[in-house]
């Protein structure tokens, strides 16, 4: 709407690509700030579509942000659809327990980046991620604090699910916690909107989502018409991990993951899960028979609390239709009996940011993200520091 | 999020206007761009949501840039390309360009330059910044369906009415209505219009409360008749305009120093020059000039317009893409040739157009933009027994 300097010659109003780049540079977009307003402090992660930096706002150096770069280099189809998805979803989701997308910034094209402009997603900075905290032996959660973590996590899930969004990548590394102890679900790069079976048509989502260790049995068996229960399985895995301190089922292959699940949750049969026999991969996969359900038995030594065991037992249910939803889980006695959920701030204060950054193991390399066909490879597992298995 | 609604003054003060493009010409470019997105989208089997999202991006884009600097068909392709990704119906850029080439004349396609794909890709970054990554766009369709479900009355007539309203919503994309009013209001206005034209009088509706005078009072507040009439006329005006083929084609790209001739002045169907009034004429005599679509004289072109769905089977999919690029923009609103559309029904005269309504600046939020529900408190806290 505002007048601006013309960058083109009047006799040739059509701009060449070069001129266009120039036009972008000179045009003051009223709505998209320059990324130069932030100053990078450190690289803190490697995302699937670009690096993540910790940065501070130049105008207000107390304000810390995480800048997630959107790599456009090898994109045949322009701005990546995954980034668009994440942006659209995060714009819709505004909740205390969902990571806050502040804005999207733009970095001007320069000689160095071959005239390609870059975009950054700017997030509120979170000091910790749950995987980092759990792998730091100095960090100890008491029962009230664990309850607080799980309560916030389920609250976030309740919120996104009631807004018809599936996270689809639940894992400890995607659970961020601020220094004040507020939990934020992060990484909506795989998230998507769902609707209850549009005009009777079942959904056909990809089942190649969720990091293998947190992947629910229905996805492993090829279900494509899945829903919120996939995230609650992940929530269950994370819950157990609060005590075991490392992922409870670390399969190397889909087959192995199913075996581990059967060994913990009992055999996958039509008796406990009516309809499972119709899933695409049910006949292809080898499903251990005669396995007893041992969720409570095997986790009791770690969790001790009977309510905790009971809630976990309701989250790690094979049949997704019988798995507890976020609402049910939040109403479980676990959250309403002593010790009540309590603030995490105090405990986290002992593990100040500098402690975390210099003493704790680095945040997991994100390269073993197991979207699509990738699986966590042995080396990735070593990198991640998740070698010792609990089971 | 930015406010994407503009008043009529702002719509006349666009970058194109500042770039010496006549208002009517700009409106025609917008119409052609929108129609092209619709045609390309329907040829590629993209749903109405994707298409409509692309069109809205297109209109928003030209609130910040001039048609002279950004040729409309490239922008149109880019908007459809982005909308496809946003609405989870992605199409390959090269396929969109291929379809575009099949729909455009060589001269028009020449605006894509030597490397059409690169052209669209570069533009995408400009587009994203221009629309401030505000990707989520709502359209009147879903409201139309929601409202229709509440109306009581003869099922077949209701169906016909919804069908017609659906068509009007499709065609409204060729106007700047999406830059003026929220989708709820457009849906109400075009259902109101369809109700008039199909003689479906809404007498009762589900959820009726005494204080509601009209069915729409239930959904939108403070909508005046003037406003509804204005919206209806903006859509009906489309049908009284020349077809794109008879209109002179003056791409914005040819060097065109500020001139006083009007290559864009519209012609009536019989070729006579007709000055389009700046604002709709305020007095009743102008009403007959707003030709209410006159169906029987037109063969029915296959069109983008989907059959409005049965109330039970919403939302509908597109009908098959047209084989022939539809030219029905100047034709009557499509849909199965409704026998009931042969002119204004005698019994229910179209309410005379009184005066151009006053446009208060639109405030982006109204009571109908309910934010996402806050997470509900779970189980109240009872202090543990001591
Ligand atoms: N708001 C934030 N505050 C602090 N750190 C963050 C924030 N957002 C992301 N990170 C860190 O950046 C890394 C990558 O971020 P994120 O998971 O969003 O990227 P991604 O590309 O989706 O990764 P992947 O898909 O591989 O899991 C993570 O290790 C996370 O700890």
XYZ file of N, CA, C and O and ligand atoms in Angstrom, chain A residues 44-50 52 65-66 68 86 99-100 123-129 169 171 173-174 176 186-190 363-364 366-367 369, ligand 1:
175
model
N 22.078 -24.606 18.790
C 21.625 -25.548 19.815
C 21.030 -26.811 19.242
O 20.705 -27.733 19.968
N 20.881 -26.888 17.968
C 20.303 -28.128 17.450
C 20.285 -28.151 15.946
O 20.524 -27.147 15.273
N 20.021 -29.346 15.476
C 19.927 -29.536 14.047
C 18.550 -30.102 13.771
O 18.235 -31.213 14.161
N 17.718 -29.329 13.168
C 16.379 -29.807 12.848
C 16.361 -30.472 11.497
O 17.363 -30.493 10.795
N 15.217 -31.025 11.151
C 15.114 -31.698 9.865
C 15.188 -30.714 8.713
O 15.665 -31.036 7.648
N 14.688 -29.521 8.910
C 14.816 -28.585 7.793
C 15.732 -27.405 8.094
O 15.625 -26.370 7.483
N 16.631 -27.581 8.992
C 17.605 -26.522 9.203
C 18.105 -26.467 10.631
O 17.592 -27.162 11.505
N 19.023 -24.945 14.390
C 18.318 -24.153 15.394
C 19.357 -23.388 16.201
O 20.367 -23.962 16.627
N 15.486 -16.136 22.312
C 14.625 -16.851 21.368
C 15.372 -18.049 20.784
O 16.596 -18.136 20.897
N 14.640 -18.950 20.223
C 15.232 -20.022 19.435
C 14.890 -19.719 17.982
O 13.739 -19.462 17.657
N 14.769 -21.115 14.290
C 14.833 -22.343 13.502
C 14.877 -21.957 12.029
O 13.947 -21.367 11.502
N 4.051 -26.669 9.967
C 4.419 -26.287 11.318
C 3.969 -24.853 11.617
O 3.425 -24.575 12.680
N 4.820 -24.776 22.540
C 5.886 -23.805 22.279
C 5.322 -22.635 21.469
O 4.493 -22.817 20.579
N 5.745 -21.438 21.848
C 5.155 -20.252 21.231
C 5.981 -19.773 20.040
O 7.153 -19.452 20.170
N 11.058 -18.741 17.958
C 10.312 -19.290 19.091
C 10.783 -18.668 20.402
O 11.936 -18.257 20.520
N 9.887 -18.672 21.352
C 10.291 -18.368 22.710
C 11.335 -19.404 23.118
O 11.182 -20.587 22.815
N 12.349 -18.943 23.796
C 13.422 -19.871 24.138
C 13.064 -20.710 25.365
O 12.525 -20.205 26.345
N 13.376 -21.989 25.283
C 13.186 -22.868 26.435
C 14.558 -23.412 26.835
O 15.276 -23.933 25.988
N 14.867 -23.298 28.094
C 16.211 -23.672 28.534
C 16.478 -25.170 28.444
O 17.585 -25.606 28.199
N 15.466 -25.960 28.692
C 15.719 -27.391 28.817
C 14.874 -28.201 27.850
O 13.811 -27.772 27.454
N 15.384 -29.388 27.531
C 14.459 -30.348 26.933
C 14.473 -31.588 27.807
O 15.450 -31.855 28.510
N 4.865 -36.742 16.801
C 6.289 -36.961 17.048
C 6.614 -36.781 18.526
O 7.536 -36.066 18.897
N 8.189 -37.441 21.848
C 9.367 -38.069 22.412
C 9.965 -37.079 23.392
O 9.681 -35.873 23.310
N 12.707 -35.716 23.643
C 13.493 -34.623 23.073
C 12.610 -33.495 22.546
O 13.068 -32.374 22.376
N 11.371 -33.784 22.298
C 10.478 -32.742 21.797
C 9.632 -32.117 22.897
O 8.674 -31.406 22.627
N 9.952 -29.552 25.718
C 10.843 -28.507 26.230
C 10.309 -27.997 27.564
O 9.110 -28.065 27.829
N 6.953 -29.246 21.698
C 7.639 -28.572 20.599
C 7.726 -29.484 19.387
O 7.334 -30.646 19.448
N 8.260 -28.937 18.342
C 8.485 -29.639 17.088
C 7.197 -30.152 16.463
O 6.886 -31.342 16.504
N 6.498 -29.245 15.850
C 5.273 -29.622 15.156
C 5.536 -29.867 13.673
O 4.649 -29.753 12.840
N 6.794 -30.225 13.394
C 7.170 -30.456 12.004
C 6.472 -31.639 11.379
O 6.376 -31.759 10.167
N 5.983 -32.537 12.219
C 5.278 -33.697 11.683
C 3.793 -33.644 11.992
O 3.039 -34.535 11.622
N 22.470 -31.631 23.969
C 21.157 -32.090 23.518
C 21.370 -33.077 22.385
O 22.267 -32.929 21.585
N 20.538 -34.028 22.374
C 20.630 -35.072 21.382
C 20.788 -34.540 19.971
O 20.155 -33.573 19.609
N 19.836 -34.370 16.429
C 18.490 -34.638 15.939
C 18.508 -35.406 14.637
O 17.501 -35.574 13.998
N 19.694 -35.865 14.235
C 19.772 -36.466 12.911
C 19.120 -37.840 12.854
O 18.826 -38.329 11.785
N 16.273 -38.646 13.733
C 14.838 -38.508 13.690
C 14.277 -39.564 12.756
O 14.703 -39.686 11.623
N 11.941 -22.955 21.652
C 13.075 -23.628 21.792
N 13.897 -23.359 22.792
C 15.048 -24.035 22.943
N 15.455 -25.012 22.141
C 14.671 -25.335 21.107
C 13.447 -24.663 20.875
N 12.888 -25.202 19.780
C 13.722 -26.156 19.355
N 14.798 -26.253 20.129
C 15.900 -27.182 20.007
O 16.268 -27.304 18.633
C 16.387 -28.657 18.241
C 15.612 -28.952 16.984
O 14.327 -28.379 17.045
P 13.047 -29.081 16.472
O 12.839 -30.382 17.152
O 11.934 -28.119 16.508
O 13.547 -29.281 14.985
P 13.111 -30.358 13.952
O 13.721 -30.002 12.672
O 11.661 -30.500 13.889
O 13.782 -31.620 14.574
P 13.385 -33.099 14.372
O 12.284 -33.119 13.397
O 14.649 -33.720 13.888
O 12.953 -33.604 15.715
C 15.955 -29.473 19.446
O 17.078 -30.126 19.935
C 15.418 -28.540 20.456
O 15.974 -28.847 21.699
